[in-house]
PDB file of C-alpha atoms in Angstrom:
ATOM      1  CA  MET A   1     -10.555  41.025  53.118  1.00 46.00           C
ATOM      2  CA  ARG A   2     -12.186  38.744  50.611  1.00 51.00           C
ATOM      3  CA  LEU A   3      -9.251  39.043  48.342  1.00 47.00           C
ATOM      4  CA  PRO A   4      -6.151  38.398  50.780  1.00 56.00           C
ATOM      5  CA  VAL A   5      -8.641  35.184  50.899  1.00 50.00           C
ATOM      6  CA  PHE A   6      -8.755  34.372  47.520  1.00 50.00           C
ATOM      7  CA  PHE A   7      -5.203  35.360  46.713  1.00 50.00           C
ATOM      8  CA  LEU A   8      -4.805  32.277  50.783  1.00 51.00           C
ATOM      9  CA  PHE A   9      -6.956  29.684  48.904  1.00 49.00           C
ATOM     10  CA  ALA A  10      -5.293  30.074  45.584  1.00 52.00           C
ATOM     11  CA  ILE A  11      -1.806  29.788  46.931  1.00 54.00           C
ATOM     12  CA  LEU A  12      -2.780  26.869  49.096  1.00 50.00           C
ATOM     13  CA  ILE A  13      -3.969  25.244  45.590  1.00 50.00           C
ATOM     14  CA  PHE A  14      -1.185  25.772  43.913  1.00 48.00           C
ATOM     15  CA  SER A  15       0.842  24.151  47.297  1.00 50.00           C
ATOM     16  CA  GLN A  16      -0.769  21.463  46.667  1.00 50.00           C
ATOM     17  CA  ILE A  17      -0.289  20.960  43.397  1.00 46.00           C
ATOM     18  CA  GLN A  18       3.472  21.390  44.080  1.00 49.00           C
ATOM     19  CA  ALA A  19       3.424  18.592  46.456  1.00 49.00           C
ATOM     20  CA  GLN A  20       1.620  16.118  43.842  1.00 73.00           C
ATOM     21  CA  GLU A  21       4.240  17.020  40.940  1.00 84.00           C
ATOM     22  CA  LYS A  22       7.778  15.727  41.268  1.00 89.00           C
ATOM     23  CA  ILE A  23      10.844  15.832  38.662  1.00 91.00           C
ATOM     24  CA  VAL A  24      10.966  13.216  36.784  1.00 92.00           C
ATOM     25  CA  HIS A  25      14.096  11.617  35.793  1.00 93.00           C
ATOM     26  CA  GLY A  26      14.439   9.333  33.043  1.00 92.00           C
ATOM     27  CA  VAL A  27      16.275   8.428  29.142  1.00 92.00           C
ATOM     28  CA  ILE A  28      15.905   7.615  26.523  1.00 90.00           C
ATOM     29  CA  ILE A  29      16.996   4.363  24.033  1.00 87.00           C
ATOM     30  CA  ILE A  30      16.525   4.009  20.902  1.00 83.00           C
ATOM     31  CA  ASP A  31      16.484   0.277  19.734  1.00 72.00           C
ATOM     32  CA  LEU A  32      18.962   0.428  17.109  1.00 69.00           C
ATOM     33  CA  ASN A  33      23.011   0.407  17.376  1.00 64.00           C
ATOM     34  CA  ASP A  34      24.965   3.626  16.566  1.00 64.00           C
ATOM     35  CA  ALA A  35      21.342   5.753  17.073  1.00 72.00           C
ATOM     36  CA  SER A  36      21.426   8.915  18.147  1.00 76.00           C
ATOM     37  CA  PRO A  37      18.632  10.210  21.450  1.00 84.00           C
ATOM     38  CA  GLU A  38      19.696  13.476  21.244  1.00 85.00           C
ATOM     39  CA  GLY A  39      17.231  16.227  20.176  1.00 87.00           C
ATOM     40  CA  ILE A  40      13.499  14.128  21.403  1.00 89.00           C
ATOM     41  CA  TYR A  41      11.065  16.304  22.320  1.00 91.00           C
ATOM     42  CA  ILE A  42       9.119  15.173  25.721  1.00 93.00           C
ATOM     43  CA  THR A  43       6.122  17.343  26.234  1.00 93.00           C
ATOM     44  CA  ASN A  44       4.260  16.990  29.575  1.00 93.00           C
ATOM     45  CA  SER A  45       0.277  16.272  27.925  1.00 92.00           C
ATOM     46  CA  ARG A  46      -1.214  17.914  31.745  1.00 91.00           C
ATOM     47  CA  THR A  47       1.291  21.151  31.143  1.00 91.00           C
ATOM     48  CA  LYS A  48       1.985  20.860  27.726  1.00 91.00           C
ATOM     49  CA  PHE A  49       5.713  22.154  29.931  1.00 91.00           C
ATOM     50  CA  THR A  50       8.121  20.586  27.019  1.00 90.00           C
ATOM     51  CA  THR A  51      11.388  18.814  27.117  1.00 91.00           C
ATOM     52  CA  ILE A  52      14.315  18.295  25.404  1.00 90.00           C
ATOM     53  CA  THR A  53      16.787  14.815  25.527  1.00 91.00           C
ATOM     54  CA  ASP A  54      20.615  15.840  25.895  1.00 88.00           C
ATOM     55  CA  LEU A  55      23.231  14.142  23.436  1.00 84.00           C
ATOM     56  CA  THR A  56      23.515  11.225  26.522  1.00 85.00           C
ATOM     57  CA  GLY A  57      19.124  10.867  25.752  1.00 87.00           C
ATOM     58  CA  SER A  58      18.973  12.146  29.350  1.00 92.00           C
ATOM     59  CA  PHE A  59      16.124  14.466  30.443  1.00 93.00           C
ATOM     60  CA  SER A  60      14.250  16.049  33.260  1.00 92.00           C
ATOM     61  CA  LEU A  61      10.369  17.624  33.867  1.00 92.00           C
ATOM     62  CA  ARG A  62       7.910  18.265  36.505  1.00 92.00           C
ATOM     63  CA  ALA A  63       4.943  15.869  36.083  1.00 93.00           C
ATOM     64  CA  GLU A  64       2.802  13.625  38.783  1.00 92.00           C
ATOM     65  CA  ALA A  65       1.149  10.022  39.168  1.00 91.00           C
ATOM     66  CA  GLY A  66      -1.698  10.415  35.614  1.00 91.00           C
ATOM     67  CA  ASP A  67       0.567  12.360  33.678  1.00 93.00           C
ATOM     68  CA  SER A  68       1.656  11.598  30.589  1.00 92.00           C
ATOM     69  CA  LEU A  69       4.431  12.152  28.834  1.00 93.00           C
ATOM     70  CA  LEU A  70       4.280  12.290  24.560  1.00 92.00           C
ATOM     71  CA  ILE A  71       7.686  11.365  22.793  1.00 91.00           C
ATOM     72  CA  GLN A  72       8.594  12.616  19.052  1.00 88.00           C
ATOM     73  CA  SER A  73      11.064  13.524  17.074  1.00 82.00           C
ATOM     74  CA  THR A  74      11.870  13.266  13.025  1.00 73.00           C
ATOM     75  CA  PHE A  75      13.525   9.940  13.340  1.00 74.00           C
ATOM     76  CA  TYR A  76      11.740   8.334  15.332  1.00 76.00           C
ATOM     77  CA  GLU A  77       8.006   6.720  16.162  1.00 79.00           C
ATOM     78  CA  SER A  78       6.462   8.776  18.760  1.00 83.00           C
ATOM     79  CA  ARG A  79       5.301   7.347  21.595  1.00 87.00           C
ATOM     80  CA  ARG A  80       2.511   8.236  24.667  1.00 90.00           C
ATOM     81  CA  PHE A  81       4.517   7.237  28.334  1.00 90.00           C
ATOM     82  CA  TYR A  82       1.926   7.275  30.524  1.00 92.00           C
ATOM     83  CA  LEU A  83       3.076   7.787  34.351  1.00 92.00           C
ATOM     84  CA  THR A  84       1.993   5.408  37.222  1.00 91.00           C
ATOM     85  CA  GLU A  85       2.323   5.297  40.370  1.00 90.00           C
ATOM     86  CA  ASN A  86       4.762   2.564  40.826  1.00 90.00           C
ATOM     87  CA  LEU A  87       7.419   4.598  37.956  1.00 90.00           C
ATOM     88  CA  MET A  88       6.788   8.240  39.604  1.00 90.00           C
ATOM     89  CA  LYS A  89       8.324   5.817  43.431  1.00 89.00           C
ATOM     90  CA  LYS A  90      11.483   5.517  40.863  1.00 89.00           C
ATOM     91  CA  ASP A  91      14.644   7.488  40.360  1.00 88.00           C
ATOM     92  CA  PHE A  92      15.673   6.735  37.063  1.00 88.00           C
ATOM     93  CA  LEU A  93      13.061   5.644  34.065  1.00 91.00           C
ATOM     94  CA  ASN A  94      13.697   4.279  30.632  1.00 90.00           C
ATOM     95  CA  ILE A  95      12.082   4.882  27.384  1.00 89.00           C
ATOM     96  CA  HIS A  96      12.607   2.443  24.705  1.00 86.00           C
ATOM     97  CA  LEU A  97      11.909   4.470  21.089  1.00 81.00           C
ATOM     98  CA  ASN A  98      11.855   2.850  17.609  1.00 75.00           C
ATOM     99  CA  ILE A  99      12.892   3.644  14.599  1.00 65.00           C
ATOM    100  CA  GLN A 100      10.107   5.862  12.558  1.00 61.00           C
ATOM    101  CA  PRO A 101       9.520   3.814   8.969  1.00 53.00           C
ATOM    102  CA  ILE A 102       9.614   5.973   5.781  1.00 49.00           C
ATOM    103  CA  ALA A 103       7.804   5.093   3.625  1.00 52.00           C
ATOM    104  CA  LEU A 104       8.453   6.854  -0.090  1.00 50.00           C
ATOM    105  CA  ASP A 105       6.442   7.381  -3.367  1.00 54.00           C
ATOM    106  CA  GLU A 106       6.465   4.710  -5.807  1.00 55.00           C
ATOM    107  CA  ALA A 107       9.646   6.027  -8.287  1.00 56.00           C
ATOM    108  CA  VAL A 108       9.688   5.434 -12.139  1.00 55.00           C
ATOM    109  CA  ILE A 109      12.834   6.628 -13.116  1.00 55.00           C
ATOM    110  CA  MET A 110      12.486   6.490 -17.192  1.00 60.00           C
ATOM    111  CA  PRO A 111      15.056   7.894 -19.643  1.00 60.00           C
ATOM    112  CA  LYS A 112      13.939  11.106 -22.130  1.00 63.00           C
ATOM    113  CA  LEU A 113      11.646  10.112 -24.559  1.00 62.00           C
ATOM    114  CA  THR A 114      10.265  12.046 -27.436  1.00 61.00           C
ATOM    115  CA  GLY A 115       7.024  10.665 -27.526  1.00 58.00           C
ATOM    116  CA  PHE A 116       7.791   8.572 -30.684  1.00 61.00           C
ATOM    117  CA  LEU A 117       7.794   4.734 -29.813  1.00 62.00           C
ATOM    118  CA  ASP A 118      10.585   4.034 -33.232  1.00 65.00           C
ATOM    119  CA  ILE A 119      12.750   7.116 -32.462  1.00 63.00           C
ATOM    120  CA  ASP A 120      13.142   6.291 -28.478  1.00 63.00           C
ATOM    121  CA  ALA A 121      12.916   2.802 -29.267  1.00 62.00           C
ATOM    122  CA  ALA A 122      16.141   3.229 -31.877  1.00 65.00           C
ATOM    123  CA  ASN A 123      17.619   5.858 -29.600  1.00 65.00           C
ATOM    124  CA  TYR A 124      17.435   3.844 -26.303  1.00 62.00           C
ATOM    125  CA  LYS A 125      21.292   2.663 -25.588  1.00 62.00           C
ATOM    126  CA  PRO A 126      20.901   0.186 -23.127  1.00 57.00           C
ATOM    127  CA  GLY A 127      24.101   0.533 -21.990  1.00 54.00           C
ATOM    128  CA  LYS A 128      23.015   3.146 -19.921  1.00 57.00           C
ATOM    129  CA  ASP A 129      20.625   2.512 -18.521  1.00 60.00           C
ATOM    130  CA  PRO A 130      19.448   4.831 -15.355  1.00 60.00           C
ATOM    131  CA  ILE A 131      17.654   2.035 -12.972  1.00 59.00           C
ATOM    132  CA  ALA A 132      21.178  -0.333 -13.324  1.00 63.00           C
ATOM    133  CA  ASP A 133      23.386   2.595 -12.442  1.00 64.00           C
ATOM    134  CA  LEU A 134      21.088   3.672  -9.828  1.00 60.00           C
ATOM    135  CA  TYR A 135      21.053  -0.519  -8.831  1.00 58.00           C
ATOM    136  CA  LYS A 136      24.873   0.041  -9.371  1.00 62.00           C
ATOM    137  CA  GLU A 137      25.279   3.330  -6.718  1.00 62.00           C
ATOM    138  CA  LEU A 138      23.152   0.823  -4.306  1.00 56.00           C
ATOM    139  CA  GLY A 139      25.386  -1.347  -4.391  1.00 55.00           C
ATOM    140  CA  VAL A 140      22.149  -4.301  -5.229  1.00 51.00           C
ATOM    141  CA  ASN A 141      22.085  -7.282  -7.301  1.00 54.00           C
ATOM    142  CA  PRO A 142      18.872  -7.209  -8.904  1.00 53.00           C
ATOM    143  CA  ASP A 143      19.352 -10.744  -9.987  1.00 53.00           C
ATOM    144  CA  ALA A 144      20.055 -11.918  -7.177  1.00 45.00           C
ATOM    145  CA  SER A 145      19.035 -15.687  -5.391  1.00 43.00           C
ATOM    146  CA  LYS A 146      19.118 -18.732  -4.595  1.00 42.00           C
ATOM    147  CA  LEU A 147      21.266 -20.905  -6.705  1.00 41.00           C
ATOM    148  CA  ARG A 148      19.982 -23.325  -7.369  1.00 47.00           C
ATOM    149  CA  ASP A 149      21.958 -26.158  -9.498  1.00 47.00           C
ATOM    150  CA  SER A 150      21.068 -27.331 -12.981  1.00 44.00           C
ATOM    151  CA  SER A 151      23.746 -27.486 -14.933  1.00 47.00           C
ATOM    152  CA  ASP A 152      24.092 -30.691 -16.689  1.00 47.00           C
ATOM    153  CA  PHE A 153      25.917 -33.565 -16.810  1.00 42.00           C
ATOM    154  CA  THR A 154      29.615 -33.388 -17.808  1.00 47.00           C
ATOM    155  CA  MET A 155      33.186 -35.593 -17.757  1.00 40.00           C
ATOM    156  CA  TRP A 156      35.522 -34.872 -15.848  1.00 39.00           C
ATOM    157  CA  LYS A 157      33.640 -32.308 -13.254  1.00 44.00           C
ATOM    158  CA  ASP A 158      31.243 -35.029 -11.943  1.00 41.00           C
ATOM    159  CA  VAL A 159      33.313 -37.885 -13.358  1.00 41.00           C
ATOM    160  CA  SER A 160      36.626 -38.514 -12.649  1.00 44.00           C
ATOM    161  CA  PRO A 161      39.591 -40.761 -10.880  1.00 43.00           C
ATOM    162  CA  PHE A 162      39.315 -38.838  -7.961  1.00 40.00           C
ATOM    163  CA  HIS A 163      35.408 -37.434  -7.451  1.00 42.00           C
ATOM    164  CA  LEU A 164      32.406 -38.680  -8.520  1.00 42.00           C
ATOM    165  CA  ASN A 165      28.791 -36.529  -8.197  1.00 46.00           C
ATOM    166  CA  VAL A 166      26.739 -39.820  -7.021  1.00 45.00           C
ATOM    167  CA  ASP A 167      23.363 -37.411  -6.519  1.00 51.00           C
ATOM    168  CA  LYS A 168      24.309 -35.610 -10.677  1.00 48.00           C
ATOM    169  CA  LEU A 169      24.869 -39.694 -11.431  1.00 48.00           C
ATOM    170  CA  TYR A 170      21.730 -40.843  -9.990  1.00 47.00           C
ATOM    171  CA  GLU A 171      19.737 -38.261 -11.771  1.00 50.00           C
ATOM    172  CA  VAL A 172      21.180 -38.607 -14.870  1.00 46.00           C
ATOM    173  CA  PHE A 173      19.838 -42.349 -15.070  1.00 48.00           C
ATOM    174  CA  SER A 174      16.646 -41.085 -12.923  1.00 53.00           C
ATOM    175  CA  GLY A 175      15.383 -38.560 -14.823  1.00 55.00           C
ATOM    176  CA  ASP A 176      15.359 -35.859 -12.135  1.00 55.00           C
ATOM    177  CA  LEU A 177      18.134 -33.708 -14.099  1.00 50.00           C
ATOM    178  CA  ARG A 178      16.331 -32.865 -16.824  1.00 61.00           C
ATOM    179  CA  ARG A 179      12.567 -32.167 -15.787  1.00 62.00           C
ATOM    180  CA  ARG A 180      14.367 -29.856 -13.111  1.00 57.00           C
ATOM    181  CA  GLN A 181      15.822 -27.907 -15.897  1.00 56.00           C
ATOM    182  CA  ASN A 182      12.838 -28.534 -17.723  1.00 56.00           C
ATOM    183  CA  LEU A 183      11.181 -26.945 -14.648  1.00 54.00           C
ATOM    184  CA  TYR A 184      13.288 -24.199 -14.544  1.00 56.00           C
ATOM    185  CA  ALA A 185      13.173 -22.775 -17.207  1.00 59.00           C
ATOM    186  CA  PHE A 186       9.205 -22.635 -17.282  1.00 56.00           C
ATOM    187  CA  GLU A 187       9.753 -20.354 -13.636  1.00 63.00           C
ATOM    188  CA  GLY A 188      12.067 -17.724 -15.113  1.00 72.00           C
ATOM    189  CA  ARG A 189       9.855 -17.692 -18.840  1.00 79.00           C
ATOM    190  CA  GLU A 190       6.637 -17.012 -16.213  1.00 81.00           C
ATOM    191  CA  THR A 191       8.745 -14.788 -14.145  1.00 84.00           C
ATOM    192  CA  LYS A 192       9.988 -12.552 -16.627  1.00 86.00           C
ATOM    193  CA  ILE A 193       6.864 -12.671 -18.156  1.00 88.00           C
ATOM    194  CA  LEU A 194       5.448 -11.630 -14.577  1.00 88.00           C
ATOM    195  CA  HIS A 195       7.157  -9.045 -14.972  1.00 89.00           C
ATOM    196  CA  ILE A 196       6.449  -7.288 -18.480  1.00 91.00           C
ATOM    197  CA  ARG A 197       3.001  -7.450 -16.899  1.00 90.00           C
ATOM    198  CA  GLU A 198       3.759  -6.162 -13.668  1.00 89.00           C
ATOM    199  CA  TYR A 199       6.507  -2.930 -15.616  1.00 89.00           C
ATOM    200  CA  PHE A 200       3.791  -1.759 -18.089  1.00 90.00           C
ATOM    201  CA  GLY A 201       0.525  -2.713 -15.879  1.00 90.00           C
ATOM    202  CA  ASP A 202      -2.394  -3.424 -16.904  1.00 90.00           C
ATOM    203  CA  GLU A 203      -4.013  -0.403 -18.254  1.00 91.00           C
ATOM    204  CA  TYR A 204      -1.849  -0.491 -20.498  1.00 91.00           C
ATOM    205  CA  PHE A 205      -2.749  -3.566 -22.001  1.00 93.00           C
ATOM    206  CA  MET A 206      -6.225  -2.243 -21.430  1.00 92.00           C
ATOM    207  CA  ASN A 207      -6.321   0.672 -23.621  1.00 92.00           C
ATOM    208  CA  GLU A 208      -3.469   1.055 -25.580  1.00 90.00           C
ATOM    209  CA  LEU A 209      -3.178  -2.306 -27.706  1.00 93.00           C
ATOM    210  CA  GLN A 210      -7.069  -3.081 -26.881  1.00 94.00           C
ATOM    211  CA  ILE A 211      -6.534  -7.221 -24.641  1.00 94.00           C
ATOM    212  CA  PRO A 212      -8.815  -7.949 -22.520  1.00 92.00           C
ATOM    213  CA  GLN A 213      -7.677  -8.253 -18.994  1.00 92.00           C
ATOM    214  CA  GLU A 214      -8.228 -12.240 -18.488  1.00 91.00           C
ATOM    215  CA  LYS A 215      -6.493 -12.592 -22.369  1.00 91.00           C
ATOM    216  CA  ILE A 216      -2.787 -10.169 -20.818  1.00 92.00           C
ATOM    217  CA  ARG A 217      -0.928 -13.423 -19.629  1.00 90.00           C
ATOM    218  CA  GLU A 218      -1.412 -15.378 -22.395  1.00 91.00           C
ATOM    219  CA  PHE A 219      -0.833 -12.136 -25.047  1.00 93.00           C
ATOM    220  CA  VAL A 220       2.688 -11.692 -23.649  1.00 92.00           C
ATOM    221  CA  TYR A 221       3.398 -15.167 -23.550  1.00 90.00           C
ATOM    222  CA  PHE A 222       2.241 -14.832 -26.979  1.00 91.00           C
ATOM    223  CA  SER A 223       4.887 -11.694 -27.880  1.00 92.00           C
ATOM    224  CA  TYR A 224       7.422 -13.390 -26.168  1.00 91.00           C
ATOM    225  CA  GLU A 225       7.751 -16.609 -27.769  1.00 88.00           C
ATOM    226  CA  THR A 226       7.362 -15.323 -31.005  1.00 91.00           C
ATOM    227  CA  THR A 227       9.529 -11.671 -30.814  1.00 92.00           C
ATOM    228  CA  LYS A 228      13.031 -10.939 -29.644  1.00 92.00           C
ATOM    229  CA  ILE A 229      11.164  -9.334 -26.355  1.00 92.00           C
ATOM    230  CA  PRO A 230      13.817 -12.456 -24.536  1.00 90.00           C
ATOM    231  CA  THR A 231      16.764 -10.646 -26.259  1.00 90.00           C
ATOM    232  CA  PHE A 232      15.367  -7.423 -25.013  1.00 90.00           C
ATOM    233  CA  TYR A 233      14.281  -8.304 -21.828  1.00 88.00           C
ATOM    234  CA  ALA A 234      18.111  -9.685 -20.734  1.00 87.00           C
ATOM    235  CA  ASN A 235      19.085  -6.293 -21.807  1.00 88.00           C
ATOM    236  CA  GLY A 236      17.013  -4.191 -20.213  1.00 86.00           C
ATOM    237  CA  ASN A 237      15.723  -2.811 -23.030  1.00 89.00           C
ATOM    238  CA  PHE A 238      11.640  -2.310 -22.668  1.00 88.00           C
ATOM    239  CA  LEU A 239      11.552   0.472 -24.733  1.00 88.00           C
ATOM    240  CA  ASN A 240      12.278  -2.221 -27.766  1.00 90.00           C
ATOM    241  CA  ILE A 241      10.043  -4.605 -25.720  1.00 92.00           C
ATOM    242  CA  MET A 242       7.092  -2.242 -26.293  1.00 92.00           C
ATOM    243  CA  LYS A 243       7.589  -2.046 -29.401  1.00 91.00           C
ATOM    244  CA  GLU A 244       7.266  -4.948 -30.418  1.00 93.00           C
ATOM    245  CA  LEU A 245       3.617  -6.073 -27.071  1.00 94.00           C
ATOM    246  CA  SER A 246       2.716  -3.066 -30.178  1.00 93.00           C
ATOM    247  CA  ASN A 247       2.938  -4.433 -33.060  1.00 93.00           C
ATOM    248  CA  MET A 248       2.175  -7.722 -31.789  1.00 93.00           C
ATOM    249  CA  ALA A 249      -1.442  -6.974 -30.441  1.00 93.00           C
ATOM    250  CA  PRO A 250      -2.923  -6.927 -33.825  1.00 93.00           C
ATOM    251  CA  VAL A 251      -1.775  -9.937 -35.068  1.00 92.00           C
ATOM    252  CA  TYR A 252      -2.851 -11.842 -31.034  1.00 92.00           C
ATOM    253  CA  LEU A 253      -6.446 -10.661 -31.411  1.00 92.00           C
ATOM    254  CA  SER A 254      -6.851 -10.933 -35.133  1.00 91.00           C
ATOM    255  CA  ARG A 255      -6.053 -14.710 -33.890  1.00 89.00           C
ATOM    256  CA  LEU A 256      -7.724 -14.266 -30.527  1.00 87.00           C
ATOM    257  CA  ASN A 257     -11.306 -13.623 -33.260  1.00 88.00           C
ATOM    258  CA  ALA A 258     -11.080 -15.248 -35.372  1.00 85.00           C
ATOM    259  CA  TRP A 259     -10.887 -18.637 -32.721  1.00 83.00           C
ATOM    260  CA  GLN A 260     -13.474 -16.900 -30.806  1.00 78.00           C
ATOM    261  CA  HIS A 261     -15.413 -16.832 -34.249  1.00 78.00           C
ATOM    262  CA  ASN A 262     -14.652 -20.871 -35.433  1.00 78.00           C
ATOM    263  CA  ASN A 263     -16.011 -20.991 -31.565  1.00 66.00           C
TER     264      ASN A 263
END
């Protein structure tokens, strides 16, 4: 007699649970044009039941108020959606997802090297720079920046019977043009020096060239101003820049030690 009572009790509990549950209908909306909402997994965290969205992003699964839906996909951010009493009263649910950001590891692109700096620098061909080729394939201009007019005052260009560049004429007489040209030249040089430092990294200067960290910027500036580094930089030839830095390190350290000894 006890067994039928147990089954009856179990059936009553199951019926009560079923009465609280309902089939929830909804659609996943991707907050990006032309993004497909198909194939997104939606799991009821309580029942562990999982369904997958169709081509339109629509889905249906059984749930009740208080349940949470875990929404997962390879290309979109995972999200947990909580079903409240008010949401359960709706006939249709709209759930928004964002694109999943993909973090790529830093890639260092260099030509095949022999390990001998003189040979590698001599064999290096800037015209076959893999980084430049990569930029070209991606359609990216690495030198693109805001245009800044620092051109010299030119007769017939800035002054003609049909045209007068008043701003440029004023800058010539006030000295603003020359000051701006000097400023842009300084900023451009500082940008290149910083780029060279970041390209090789402080560890290279400190460990390989024995340059104190607080003197790295000064050393790069010294090498930039006294060698062919500006030409090599313009051609993207960092192997020859490395060679010049290696050659100039003893010269710079000798001058630095002499200066420190005298002071």
